[in-house]
PDB file of C-alpha atoms in Angstrom:
ATOM      1  CA  MET A   1      -2.920  17.709  -4.817  1.00  0.00           C
ATOM      2  CA  ALA A   2      -3.237  14.220  -3.286  1.00  0.00           C
ATOM      3  CA  ILE A   3      -0.979  14.919  -0.314  1.00  0.00           C
ATOM      4  CA  GLU A   4      -3.324  17.719   0.762  1.00  0.00           C
ATOM      5  CA  THR A   5      -6.245  15.272   0.649  1.00  0.00           C
ATOM      6  CA  VAL A   6      -4.236  12.813   2.716  1.00  0.00           C
ATOM      7  CA  ARG A   7      -3.167  15.544   5.142  1.00  0.00           C
ATOM      8  CA  ALA A   8      -6.808  16.588   5.686  1.00  0.00           C
ATOM      9  CA  PHE A   9      -7.859  12.955   6.154  1.00  0.00           C
ATOM     10  CA  LEU A  10      -5.084  12.319   8.671  1.00  0.00           C
ATOM     11  CA  LYS A  11      -5.856  15.570  10.503  1.00  0.00           C
ATOM     12  CA  GLU A  12      -9.357  14.226  11.170  1.00  0.00           C
ATOM     13  CA  GLN A  13      -7.678  11.203  12.771  1.00  0.00           C
ATOM     14  CA  GLY A  14      -5.187  13.328  14.747  1.00  0.00           C
ATOM     15  CA  LEU A  15      -2.281  11.864  12.767  1.00  0.00           C
ATOM     16  CA  GLU A  16      -1.194  14.636  10.382  1.00  0.00           C
ATOM     17  CA  GLY A  17       1.901  15.353  12.496  1.00  0.00           C
ATOM     18  CA  ARG A  18       3.271  11.905  11.608  1.00  0.00           C
ATOM     19  CA  ILE A  19       3.653  12.599   7.878  1.00  0.00           C
ATOM     20  CA  HIS A  20       7.246  12.655   6.651  1.00  0.00           C
ATOM     21  CA  GLU A  21       7.984  14.822   3.603  1.00  0.00           C
ATOM     22  CA  PHE A  22      11.326  14.594   1.834  1.00  0.00           C
ATOM     23  CA  ASP A  23      13.374  16.869  -0.401  1.00  0.00           C
ATOM     24  CA  SER A  24      14.045  13.869  -2.622  1.00  0.00           C
ATOM     25  CA  SER A  25      11.794  11.273  -4.222  1.00  0.00           C
ATOM     26  CA  SER A  26      10.402   8.366  -2.234  1.00  0.00           C
ATOM     27  CA  ALA A  27       8.499   6.987  -5.229  1.00  0.00           C
ATOM     28  CA  THR A  28      10.097   3.538  -5.140  1.00  0.00           C
ATOM     29  CA  VAL A  29      10.664   1.110  -2.296  1.00  0.00           C
ATOM     30  CA  ALA A  30      14.431   1.691  -2.449  1.00  0.00           C
ATOM     31  CA  LEU A  31      14.119   5.489  -2.494  1.00  0.00           C
ATOM     32  CA  ALA A  32      11.566   5.502   0.338  1.00  0.00           C
ATOM     33  CA  ALA A  33      13.732   3.216   2.481  1.00  0.00           C
ATOM     34  CA  GLU A  34      16.754   5.445   1.866  1.00  0.00           C
ATOM     35  CA  ALA A  35      14.808   8.629   2.697  1.00  0.00           C
ATOM     36  CA  LEU A  36      13.452   7.082   5.906  1.00  0.00           C
ATOM     37  CA  GLY A  37      16.646   5.303   6.919  1.00  0.00           C
ATOM     38  CA  THR A  38      14.880   1.954   7.213  1.00  0.00           C
ATOM     39  CA  GLU A  39      14.965  -1.430   5.532  1.00  0.00           C
ATOM     40  CA  PRO A  40      13.092  -1.732   2.227  1.00  0.00           C
ATOM     41  CA  ALA A  41      10.815  -4.484   3.566  1.00  0.00           C
ATOM     42  CA  ARG A  42       9.172  -1.979   5.975  1.00  0.00           C
ATOM     43  CA  ILE A  43       7.949   0.162   3.079  1.00  0.00           C
ATOM     44  CA  ALA A  44       4.238  -0.617   2.647  1.00  0.00           C
ATOM     45  CA  LYS A  45       3.771  -0.472  -1.094  1.00  0.00           C
ATOM     46  CA  THR A  46       0.259  -0.129  -2.477  1.00  0.00           C
ATOM     47  CA  LEU A  47      -0.265  -2.147  -5.645  1.00  0.00           C
ATOM     48  CA  SER A  48      -3.240  -1.314  -7.901  1.00  0.00           C
ATOM     49  CA  PHE A  49      -5.107  -3.962  -9.909  1.00  0.00           C
ATOM     50  CA  VAL A  50      -7.998  -3.968 -12.369  1.00  0.00           C
ATOM     51  CA  ASN A  51     -11.388  -4.878 -10.889  1.00  0.00           C
ATOM     52  CA  GLY A  52     -13.999  -3.965 -13.504  1.00  0.00           C
ATOM     53  CA  ASP A  53     -14.869  -0.267 -13.107  1.00  0.00           C
ATOM     54  CA  THR A  54     -13.049  -0.107  -9.767  1.00  0.00           C
ATOM     55  CA  CYS A  55      -9.715  -1.376  -8.489  1.00  0.00           C
ATOM     56  CA  ILE A  56      -8.199  -3.707  -5.960  1.00  0.00           C
ATOM     57  CA  LEU A  57      -5.436  -2.208  -3.816  1.00  0.00           C
ATOM     58  CA  ILE A  58      -3.086  -4.605  -2.092  1.00  0.00           C
ATOM     59  CA  VAL A  59      -0.755  -3.204   0.538  1.00  0.00           C
ATOM     60  CA  ALA A  60       2.333  -5.402   0.802  1.00  0.00           C
ATOM     61  CA  ALA A  61       5.802  -5.308   2.283  1.00  0.00           C
ATOM     62  CA  GLY A  62       8.506  -3.728   0.158  1.00  0.00           C
ATOM     63  CA  ASP A  63      10.275  -7.045  -0.378  1.00  0.00           C
ATOM     64  CA  ALA A  64       7.129  -8.951  -1.407  1.00  0.00           C
ATOM     65  CA  LYS A  65       5.942  -9.673  -4.939  1.00  0.00           C
ATOM     66  CA  ILE A  66       2.488 -10.664  -6.115  1.00  0.00           C
ATOM     67  CA  ASP A  67       2.127 -14.416  -6.567  1.00  0.00           C
ATOM     68  CA  ASN A  68      -0.102 -14.694  -9.638  1.00  0.00           C
ATOM     69  CA  ARG A  69      -1.504 -18.104  -8.626  1.00  0.00           C
ATOM     70  CA  LYS A  70      -2.410 -16.938  -5.095  1.00  0.00           C
ATOM     71  CA  PHE A  71      -3.972 -13.760  -6.519  1.00  0.00           C
ATOM     72  CA  LYS A  72      -6.103 -15.702  -8.995  1.00  0.00           C
ATOM     73  CA  ASP A  73      -7.126 -18.240  -6.352  1.00  0.00           C
ATOM     74  CA  PHE A  74      -8.270 -15.463  -3.989  1.00  0.00           C
ATOM     75  CA  PHE A  75      -9.831 -12.975  -6.423  1.00  0.00           C
ATOM     76  CA  GLY A  76     -10.903 -15.327  -9.214  1.00  0.00           C
ATOM     77  CA  ARG A  77      -9.188 -13.192 -11.841  1.00  0.00           C
ATOM     78  CA  LYS A  78      -5.773 -12.577 -13.336  1.00  0.00           C
ATOM     79  CA  ALA A  79      -3.565 -10.019 -11.577  1.00  0.00           C
ATOM     80  CA  THR A  80      -3.623  -7.136 -14.078  1.00  0.00           C
ATOM     81  CA  MET A  81      -2.075  -3.910 -12.862  1.00  0.00           C
ATOM     82  CA  LEU A  82      -3.760  -0.601 -13.635  1.00  0.00           C
ATOM     83  CA  ALA A  83      -2.212   1.819 -16.113  1.00  0.00           C
ATOM     84  CA  PRO A  84      -0.817   4.960 -14.431  1.00  0.00           C
ATOM     85  CA  ASP A  85      -3.706   7.158 -15.636  1.00  0.00           C
ATOM     86  CA  GLU A  86      -6.211   4.656 -14.225  1.00  0.00           C
ATOM     87  CA  VAL A  87      -4.363   4.598 -10.890  1.00  0.00           C
ATOM     88  CA  LEU A  88      -4.709   8.371 -10.646  1.00  0.00           C
ATOM     89  CA  ARG A  89      -8.367   8.344 -11.725  1.00  0.00           C
ATOM     90  CA  LEU A  90      -9.439   5.594  -9.321  1.00  0.00           C
ATOM     91  CA  THR A  91      -7.277   6.383  -6.276  1.00  0.00           C
ATOM     92  CA  GLY A  92      -6.676  10.118  -6.559  1.00  0.00           C
ATOM     93  CA  HIS A  93      -2.964   9.384  -6.122  1.00  0.00           C
ATOM     94  CA  ALA A  94      -0.278   9.203  -8.809  1.00  0.00           C
ATOM     95  CA  VAL A  95       1.979   6.160  -9.133  1.00  0.00           C
ATOM     96  CA  GLY A  96       4.815   6.539  -6.631  1.00  0.00           C
ATOM     97  CA  GLY A  97       2.569   8.173  -4.044  1.00  0.00           C
ATOM     98  CA  VAL A  98      -0.418   5.829  -3.855  1.00  0.00           C
ATOM     99  CA  CYS A  99      -1.631   5.235  -0.346  1.00  0.00           C
ATOM    100  CA  PRO A 100      -4.561   3.022   0.641  1.00  0.00           C
ATOM    101  CA  PHE A 101      -6.537   5.745   2.424  1.00  0.00           C
ATOM    102  CA  ALA A 102      -8.076   9.113   1.547  1.00  0.00           C
ATOM    103  CA  LEU A 103      -9.507   7.424  -1.545  1.00  0.00           C
ATOM    104  CA  PRO A 104     -12.522   8.544  -3.561  1.00  0.00           C
ATOM    105  CA  GLU A 105     -15.581   6.697  -2.281  1.00  0.00           C
ATOM    106  CA  GLY A 106     -16.492   3.486  -4.070  1.00  0.00           C
ATOM    107  CA  THR A 107     -13.445   3.291  -6.326  1.00  0.00           C
ATOM    108  CA  ALA A 108     -11.260   0.733  -4.551  1.00  0.00           C
ATOM    109  CA  GLU A 109     -11.269  -2.322  -2.314  1.00  0.00           C
ATOM    110  CA  VAL A 110      -8.245  -2.437  -0.016  1.00  0.00           C
ATOM    111  CA  TYR A 111      -6.575  -5.625   1.234  1.00  0.00           C
ATOM    112  CA  MET A 112      -3.521  -6.016   3.448  1.00  0.00           C
ATOM    113  CA  ASP A 113      -1.006  -8.763   2.653  1.00  0.00           C
ATOM    114  CA  ILE A 114       0.343 -10.807   5.551  1.00  0.00           C
ATOM    115  CA  SER A 115       3.902  -9.922   4.491  1.00  0.00           C
ATOM    116  CA  LEU A 116       3.452  -6.738   6.564  1.00  0.00           C
ATOM    117  CA  GLN A 117       2.578  -8.490   9.823  1.00  0.00           C
ATOM    118  CA  ARG A 118       6.196  -9.183  10.768  1.00  0.00           C
ATOM    119  CA  PHE A 119       6.765  -5.464  11.524  1.00  0.00           C
ATOM    120  CA  ASN A 120       5.621  -3.316  14.450  1.00  0.00           C
ATOM    121  CA  THR A 121       5.403  -0.291  12.177  1.00  0.00           C
ATOM    122  CA  ILE A 122       5.425   0.228   8.426  1.00  0.00           C
ATOM    123  CA  PHE A 123       5.646   3.184   6.048  1.00  0.00           C
ATOM    124  CA  PRO A 124       3.001   3.675   3.339  1.00  0.00           C
ATOM    125  CA  ALA A 125       3.144   6.662   1.003  1.00  0.00           C
ATOM    126  CA  ALA A 126       1.137   9.692   2.090  1.00  0.00           C
ATOM    127  CA  GLY A 127      -0.230  10.818  -1.264  1.00  0.00           C
ATOM    128  CA  SER A 128       2.865  12.122  -3.032  1.00  0.00           C
ATOM    129  CA  SER A 129       6.105  10.791  -4.463  1.00  0.00           C
ATOM    130  CA  ASN A 130       8.087  12.367  -1.618  1.00  0.00           C
ATOM    131  CA  SER A 131       6.085  11.467   1.485  1.00  0.00           C
ATOM    132  CA  ALA A 132       5.354   8.635   3.907  1.00  0.00           C
ATOM    133  CA  ILE A 133       3.755   8.041   7.282  1.00  0.00           C
ATOM    134  CA  GLU A 134       4.755   5.580   9.986  1.00  0.00           C
ATOM    135  CA  LEU A 135       1.824   3.449  11.144  1.00  0.00           C
ATOM    136  CA  SER A 136       1.234   0.162  12.917  1.00  0.00           C
ATOM    137  CA  CYS A 137      -0.395  -2.564  10.846  1.00  0.00           C
ATOM    138  CA  ASP A 138      -3.593  -2.137  12.877  1.00  0.00           C
ATOM    139  CA  GLU A 139      -3.606   1.624  12.268  1.00  0.00           C
ATOM    140  CA  LEU A 140      -3.099   1.140   8.536  1.00  0.00           C
ATOM    141  CA  ALA A 141      -5.809  -1.530   8.342  1.00  0.00           C
ATOM    142  CA  ALA A 142      -8.261   0.788  10.121  1.00  0.00           C
ATOM    143  CA  LEU A 143      -7.364   3.937   8.149  1.00  0.00           C
ATOM    144  CA  SER A 144      -7.667   2.100   4.847  1.00  0.00           C
ATOM    145  CA  ALA A 145     -10.880   0.278   5.784  1.00  0.00           C
ATOM    146  CA  SER A 146      -9.088  -2.874   4.645  1.00  0.00           C
ATOM    147  CA  LYS A 147     -11.473  -5.722   3.871  1.00  0.00           C
ATOM    148  CA  CYS A 148      -9.160  -8.352   5.379  1.00  0.00           C
ATOM    149  CA  TRP A 149      -5.644  -9.727   5.642  1.00  0.00           C
ATOM    150  CA  ILE A 150      -4.733 -11.913   2.672  1.00  0.00           C
ATOM    151  CA  ASP A 151      -1.804 -14.054   1.537  1.00  0.00           C
ATOM    152  CA  VAL A 152      -1.147 -13.236  -2.138  1.00  0.00           C
ATOM    153  CA  CYS A 153       2.570 -12.442  -2.131  1.00  0.00           C
ATOM    154  CA  LYS A 154       5.813 -14.362  -2.447  1.00  0.00           C
ATOM    155  CA  GLY A 155       9.511 -13.743  -2.067  1.00  0.00           C
ATOM    156  CA  TRP A 156       9.443 -12.318   1.439  1.00  0.00           C
ATOM    157  CA  GLN A 157       9.633 -15.539   3.449  1.00  0.00           C
ATOM    158  CA  GLU A 158      13.048 -17.079   4.009  1.00  0.00           C
ATOM    159  CA  GLU A 159      12.017 -20.572   2.898  1.00  0.00           C
ATOM    160  CA  GLU A 160      10.759 -19.109  -0.410  1.00  0.00           C
ATOM    161  CA  THR A 161      14.071 -17.439  -1.211  1.00  0.00           C
ATOM    162  CA  ALA A 162      16.230 -20.517  -0.450  1.00  0.00           C
TER     163      ALA A 162
END
């Protein structure tokens, strides 16, 4: 079970006590925000994209959407999301519970979108469709071994929604 892998990983970091587990689903941004009593934008969703035999994981704010042009400009390829079975195979986490850490070695490159930087803390999933953990952006970047901060999302900035 992926949450057990995540729990063991976080225990090594002294953070396992920060995992939230819910009686209801937190598999979507809206459900996670409701379960946590926070705004949807603070949910750190992990999006999974094709990258040859591996995948690209982008962690973005709950109110952000991938901008296909920005994605292609940065990665040099079309933004093609993984099928659910590929997500599970490459990340060890099922859709709805994908987190950007406790991943099988060599299967994913993790990037953090700047849409998250406006928050002191954010809530990524913790390996199941009914869990989350509260982390600072710096903590999440370190735990996920994120390659860098990138700008590949749209819809979260006020001037873009006007």
